[in-house]
């Protein structure tokens, strides 16, 4: 299955889902929505998280154009769905707990799709360190404003964790590793030390330019 098919399955709610069909998407949806196979689902999601993380590291390290946006979404969606499955398992095992007492046994109290959306937003926010625009993107992907509050909380929490650590985003890291010319907006420049830089534009510009004369224009 491709990343798009995996994300579509993870973001699909189990409410009003018909568990039939022989396609890969149908079998994945059946595994995600069947409460009897929660143990198998936890194992599959855990293995998927580990494999996806290692493969993303390999493709990024060898500079294979495999992308970072969709793999980060997929990794976060698997983590969120795993957390939702664990909470669902606790709800079924301990229905009398204070947190689960209001849950109705005939309805879906824990929706794994919401956990997958929140997990995808959190991981992508930690990787890219984007806040507002990422919330808009996640709402556009899911098509529901009801997920806005948990997505905003997840994105802000991810940024609150990464910013104090001082770790740059993945794209800023690419710029620093490849030594591209880039002026970071977070760097404080000392005006007094600016005079120490004696290199000027005329020192690196070429003077022996080739000029071709056109009609009333010199190129």
mmCIF file of C-alpha atoms in Angstrom:
data_model
loop_
_atom_site.group_PDB
_atom_site.id
_atom_site.type_symbol
_atom_site.label_atom_id
_atom_site.label_comp_id
_atom_site.label_asym_id
_atom_site.label_seq_id
_atom_site.Cartn_x
_atom_site.Cartn_y
_atom_site.Cartn_z
ATOM 1 C CA UNK A 1 0.000 0.000 0.000
ATOM 2 C CA UNK A 2 1.143 3.532 -0.730
ATOM 3 C CA UNK A 3 1.403 6.277 1.867
ATOM 4 C CA UNK A 4 -1.778 7.888 0.584
ATOM 5 C CA UNK A 5 -3.749 4.651 1.008
ATOM 6 C CA UNK A 6 -2.310 4.139 4.481
ATOM 7 C CA UNK A 7 -3.245 7.674 5.525
ATOM 8 C CA UNK A 8 -6.733 7.277 4.088
ATOM 9 C CA UNK A 9 -7.246 4.103 6.101
ATOM 10 C CA UNK A 10 -5.830 5.579 9.305
ATOM 11 C CA UNK A 11 -7.908 8.756 8.984
ATOM 12 C CA UNK A 12 -11.120 6.794 8.344
ATOM 13 C CA UNK A 13 -13.497 6.585 11.279
ATOM 14 C CA UNK A 14 -14.848 3.167 12.234
ATOM 15 C CA UNK A 15 -18.376 4.486 12.622
ATOM 16 C CA UNK A 16 -20.755 3.264 9.929
ATOM 17 C CA UNK A 17 -18.023 1.218 8.232
ATOM 18 C CA UNK A 18 -18.934 -2.029 6.480
ATOM 19 C CA UNK A 19 -16.279 -4.631 7.228
ATOM 20 C CA UNK A 20 -16.202 -6.578 3.982
ATOM 21 C CA UNK A 21 -14.188 -6.755 0.785
ATOM 22 C CA UNK A 22 -10.970 -8.420 -0.288
ATOM 23 C CA UNK A 23 -8.871 -5.401 -1.271
ATOM 24 C CA UNK A 24 -5.883 -4.232 0.738
ATOM 25 C CA UNK A 25 -7.723 -1.147 1.957
ATOM 26 C CA UNK A 26 -10.693 -3.243 3.091
ATOM 27 C CA UNK A 27 -8.475 -5.642 5.004
ATOM 28 C CA UNK A 28 -6.647 -2.758 6.685
ATOM 29 C CA UNK A 29 -9.947 -1.102 7.608
ATOM 30 C CA UNK A 30 -11.214 -4.391 8.995
ATOM 31 C CA UNK A 31 -8.071 -4.727 11.112
ATOM 32 C CA UNK A 32 -8.403 -1.151 12.367
ATOM 33 C CA UNK A 33 -12.085 -1.358 13.233
ATOM 34 C CA UNK A 34 -12.413 -4.891 14.600
ATOM 35 C CA UNK A 35 -12.150 -4.717 18.382
ATOM 36 C CA UNK A 36 -11.428 -8.431 18.602
ATOM 37 C CA UNK A 37 -8.122 -7.955 16.781
ATOM 38 C CA UNK A 38 -6.802 -5.124 18.956
ATOM 39 C CA UNK A 39 -3.775 -7.164 20.015
ATOM 40 C CA UNK A 40 -2.811 -7.870 16.417
ATOM 41 C CA UNK A 41 -3.397 -4.210 15.533
ATOM 42 C CA UNK A 42 -1.047 -3.023 18.281
ATOM 43 C CA UNK A 43 1.682 -5.323 16.954
ATOM 44 C CA UNK A 44 1.149 -4.239 13.352
ATOM 45 C CA UNK A 45 1.162 -0.541 14.215
ATOM 46 C CA UNK A 46 4.275 -0.894 16.395
ATOM 47 C CA UNK A 47 6.137 -2.680 13.600
ATOM 48 C CA UNK A 48 4.915 -0.092 11.089
ATOM 49 C CA UNK A 49 6.182 2.785 13.241
ATOM 50 C CA UNK A 50 9.623 1.209 13.586
ATOM 51 C CA UNK A 51 9.918 0.317 9.893
ATOM 52 C CA UNK A 52 8.652 3.704 8.712
ATOM 53 C CA UNK A 53 11.029 5.547 11.005
ATOM 54 C CA UNK A 54 14.044 3.536 9.837
ATOM 55 C CA UNK A 55 13.118 3.789 6.156
ATOM 56 C CA UNK A 56 12.612 7.541 6.430
ATOM 57 C CA UNK A 57 16.031 7.895 8.041
ATOM 58 C CA UNK A 58 17.633 5.849 5.262
ATOM 59 C CA UNK A 59 15.942 7.677 2.378
ATOM 60 C CA UNK A 60 16.699 11.066 3.927
ATOM 61 C CA UNK A 61 20.301 10.136 4.708
ATOM 62 C CA UNK A 62 21.133 8.888 1.206
ATOM 63 C CA UNK A 63 19.279 11.867 -0.342
ATOM 64 C CA UNK A 64 16.706 9.791 -2.158
ATOM 65 C CA UNK A 65 13.808 12.049 -3.259
ATOM 66 C CA UNK A 66 11.203 10.219 -1.171
ATOM 67 C CA UNK A 67 9.818 13.301 0.565
ATOM 68 C CA UNK A 68 9.465 14.218 4.213
ATOM 69 C CA UNK A 69 5.960 15.632 4.481
ATOM 70 C CA UNK A 70 3.922 12.493 3.744
ATOM 71 C CA UNK A 71 6.279 10.095 5.609
ATOM 72 C CA UNK A 72 6.041 12.337 8.694
ATOM 73 C CA UNK A 73 2.255 12.342 8.413
ATOM 74 C CA UNK A 74 2.208 8.555 8.072
ATOM 75 C CA UNK A 75 4.512 8.050 11.035
ATOM 76 C CA UNK A 76 2.458 10.365 13.227
ATOM 77 C CA UNK A 77 -0.817 8.813 12.103
ATOM 78 C CA UNK A 78 0.452 5.355 13.063
ATOM 79 C CA UNK A 79 1.531 6.637 16.471
ATOM 80 C CA UNK A 80 -1.801 8.340 17.031
ATOM 81 C CA UNK A 81 -3.769 5.292 15.945
ATOM 82 C CA UNK A 82 -1.665 3.137 18.253
ATOM 83 C CA UNK A 83 -2.485 5.444 21.159
ATOM 84 C CA UNK A 84 -6.172 5.367 20.246
ATOM 85 C CA UNK A 85 -6.133 1.580 20.091
ATOM 86 C CA UNK A 86 -4.528 1.407 23.521
ATOM 87 C CA UNK A 87 -7.141 3.781 24.968
ATOM 88 C CA UNK A 88 -9.898 1.722 23.332
ATOM 89 C CA UNK A 89 -8.464 -1.416 24.879
ATOM 90 C CA UNK A 90 -8.490 0.253 28.312
ATOM 91 C CA UNK A 91 -12.069 1.370 27.755
ATOM 92 C CA UNK A 92 -13.185 -2.180 26.999
ATOM 93 C CA UNK A 93 -11.176 -3.682 29.854
ATOM 94 C CA UNK A 94 -12.102 -1.142 32.538
ATOM 95 C CA UNK A 95 -15.468 0.369 31.657
ATOM 96 C CA UNK A 96 -16.104 1.430 35.263
ATOM 97 C CA UNK A 97 -13.157 3.790 35.472
ATOM 98 C CA UNK A 98 -13.963 7.436 36.134
ATOM 99 C CA UNK A 99 -12.600 8.518 32.747
ATOM 100 C CA UNK A 100 -14.607 5.896 30.850
ATOM 101 C CA UNK A 101 -17.778 5.880 32.949
ATOM 102 C CA UNK A 102 -19.645 8.175 30.561
ATOM 103 C CA UNK A 103 -18.918 5.992 27.551
ATOM 104 C CA UNK A 104 -21.840 4.138 26.068
ATOM 105 C CA UNK A 105 -21.085 0.530 25.270
ATOM 106 C CA UNK A 106 -23.267 0.621 22.152
ATOM 107 C CA UNK A 107 -21.459 3.585 20.552
ATOM 108 C CA UNK A 108 -17.861 4.342 19.675
ATOM 109 C CA UNK A 109 -16.506 6.219 22.673
ATOM 110 C CA UNK A 110 -12.936 6.323 21.350
ATOM 111 C CA UNK A 111 -12.472 7.213 17.685
ATOM 112 C CA UNK A 112 -9.070 6.054 16.490
ATOM 113 C CA UNK A 113 -9.230 8.310 13.440
ATOM 114 C CA UNK A 114 -9.122 11.433 15.633
ATOM 115 C CA UNK A 115 -6.102 10.065 17.458
ATOM 116 C CA UNK A 116 -4.420 9.425 14.089
ATOM 117 C CA UNK A 117 -5.112 12.989 12.919
ATOM 118 C CA UNK A 118 -3.791 14.489 16.148
ATOM 119 C CA UNK A 119 -0.702 12.263 16.063
ATOM 120 C CA UNK A 120 0.042 13.180 12.453
ATOM 121 C CA UNK A 121 -0.261 16.883 13.251
ATOM 122 C CA UNK A 122 1.992 16.576 16.313
ATOM 123 C CA UNK A 123 4.789 14.711 14.515
ATOM 124 C CA UNK A 124 4.674 17.003 11.508
ATOM 125 C CA UNK A 125 4.752 20.063 13.785
ATOM 126 C CA UNK A 126 7.799 18.688 15.561
ATOM 127 C CA UNK A 127 9.590 17.984 12.281
ATOM 128 C CA UNK A 128 8.785 21.234 10.481
ATOM 129 C CA UNK A 129 8.139 23.489 13.517
ATOM 130 C CA UNK A 130 5.161 25.070 11.768
ATOM 131 C CA UNK A 131 2.097 26.039 13.772
ATOM 132 C CA UNK A 132 -0.733 28.018 12.206
ATOM 133 C CA UNK A 133 -0.403 26.923 8.595
ATOM 134 C CA UNK A 134 -0.107 23.285 9.686
ATOM 135 C CA UNK A 135 -3.420 23.514 11.543
ATOM 136 C CA UNK A 136 -5.030 24.842 8.374
ATOM 137 C CA UNK A 137 -3.503 22.034 6.310
ATOM 138 C CA UNK A 138 -4.748 19.345 8.703
ATOM 139 C CA UNK A 139 -8.259 20.794 8.709
ATOM 140 C CA UNK A 140 -8.217 20.860 4.911
ATOM 141 C CA UNK A 141 -7.049 17.233 4.802
ATOM 142 C CA UNK A 142 -9.666 15.949 7.223
ATOM 143 C CA UNK A 143 -12.497 18.249 6.140
ATOM 144 C CA UNK A 144 -13.874 18.692 9.645
ATOM 145 C CA UNK A 145 -13.724 21.649 12.020
ATOM 146 C CA UNK A 146 -14.579 19.395 14.951
ATOM 147 C CA UNK A 147 -10.912 18.299 15.048
ATOM 148 C CA UNK A 148 -9.581 21.844 15.252
ATOM 149 C CA UNK A 149 -9.128 22.039 19.030
ATOM 150 C CA UNK A 150 -7.153 18.784 19.532
ATOM 151 C CA UNK A 151 -5.045 19.549 16.446
ATOM 152 C CA UNK A 152 -4.173 23.030 17.738
ATOM 153 C CA UNK A 153 -3.295 21.637 21.181
ATOM 154 C CA UNK A 154 -1.089 18.940 19.615
ATOM 155 C CA UNK A 155 0.703 21.398 17.320
ATOM 156 C CA UNK A 156 1.337 23.911 20.113
ATOM 157 C CA UNK A 157 2.549 21.150 22.442
ATOM 158 C CA UNK A 158 4.981 19.871 19.804
ATOM 159 C CA UNK A 159 6.357 23.379 19.259
ATOM 160 C CA UNK A 160 6.646 23.934 23.018
ATOM 161 C CA UNK A 161 8.794 20.804 23.240
ATOM 162 C CA UNK A 162 11.075 21.509 20.260
ATOM 163 C CA UNK A 163 11.617 25.256 20.691
ATOM 164 C CA UNK A 164 13.227 25.168 24.187
ATOM 165 C CA UNK A 165 15.575 22.425 22.998
ATOM 166 C CA UNK A 166 16.929 24.765 20.322
ATOM 167 C CA UNK A 167 16.724 22.121 17.605
ATOM 168 C CA UNK A 168 16.032 23.575 14.146
ATOM 169 C CA UNK A 169 13.401 22.231 11.816
ATOM 170 C CA UNK A 170 14.263 19.534 9.310
ATOM 171 C CA UNK A 171 14.421 22.052 6.474
ATOM 172 C CA UNK A 172 16.745 24.379 8.385
ATOM 173 C CA UNK A 173 18.903 21.363 9.184
ATOM 174 C CA UNK A 174 19.162 20.566 5.469
ATOM 175 C CA UNK A 175 20.332 24.114 4.816
ATOM 176 C CA UNK A 176 23.018 23.915 7.518
ATOM 177 C CA UNK A 177 24.225 20.443 6.531
ATOM 178 C CA UNK A 178 24.577 21.386 2.857
ATOM 179 C CA UNK A 179 26.104 24.759 3.825
ATOM 180 C CA UNK A 180 23.720 26.792 1.752
ATOM 181 C CA UNK A 181 23.922 30.585 2.194
ATOM 182 C CA UNK A 182 21.129 31.411 4.591
ATOM 183 C CA UNK A 183 20.597 34.223 7.102
ATOM 184 C CA UNK A 184 18.597 32.952 10.028
ATOM 185 C CA UNK A 185 16.080 35.432 11.385
ATOM 186 C CA UNK A 186 16.738 34.202 14.927
ATOM 187 C CA UNK A 187 20.422 35.203 14.850
ATOM 188 C CA UNK A 188 21.220 38.462 16.653
ATOM 189 C CA UNK A 189 23.784 40.488 14.725
ATOM 190 C CA UNK A 190 26.087 42.776 16.694
ATOM 191 C CA UNK A 191 26.387 46.122 14.906
ATOM 192 C CA UNK A 192 29.747 46.867 16.536
ATOM 193 C CA UNK A 193 31.249 43.663 15.190
ATOM 194 C CA UNK A 194 29.901 44.282 11.697
ATOM 195 C CA UNK A 195 32.881 46.503 10.899
ATOM 196 C CA UNK A 196 35.211 43.547 11.404
ATOM 197 C CA UNK A 197 34.017 41.998 8.167
ATOM 198 C CA UNK A 198 36.292 43.644 5.593
ATOM 199 C CA UNK A 199 35.033 41.646 2.612
ATOM 200 C CA UNK A 200 32.948 43.786 0.290
ATOM 201 C CA UNK A 201 30.834 43.059 -2.751
ATOM 202 C CA UNK A 202 33.434 44.518 -5.126
ATOM 203 C CA UNK A 203 36.015 42.036 -3.798
ATOM 204 C CA UNK A 204 34.088 39.023 -5.066
ATOM 205 C CA UNK A 205 32.496 40.446 -8.214
ATOM 206 C CA UNK A 206 34.086 39.989 -11.615
ATOM 207 C CA UNK A 207 35.302 42.994 -13.606
ATOM 208 C CA UNK A 208 36.107 41.341 -16.950
ATOM 209 C CA UNK A 209 32.539 40.993 -18.117
ATOM 210 C CA UNK A 210 31.576 40.012 -21.647
ATOM 211 C CA UNK A 211 29.245 42.593 -23.110
ATOM 212 C CA UNK A 212 27.051 42.114 -26.155
ATOM 213 C CA UNK A 213 25.561 45.239 -27.682
ATOM 214 C CA UNK A 214 21.954 45.039 -28.863
ATOM 215 C CA UNK A 215 19.623 47.576 -30.334
ATOM 216 C CA UNK A 216 19.700 50.440 -27.794
ATOM 217 C CA UNK A 217 20.372 47.900 -25.040
ATOM 218 C CA UNK A 218 23.687 46.789 -23.546
ATOM 219 C CA UNK A 219 23.561 43.314 -22.055
#
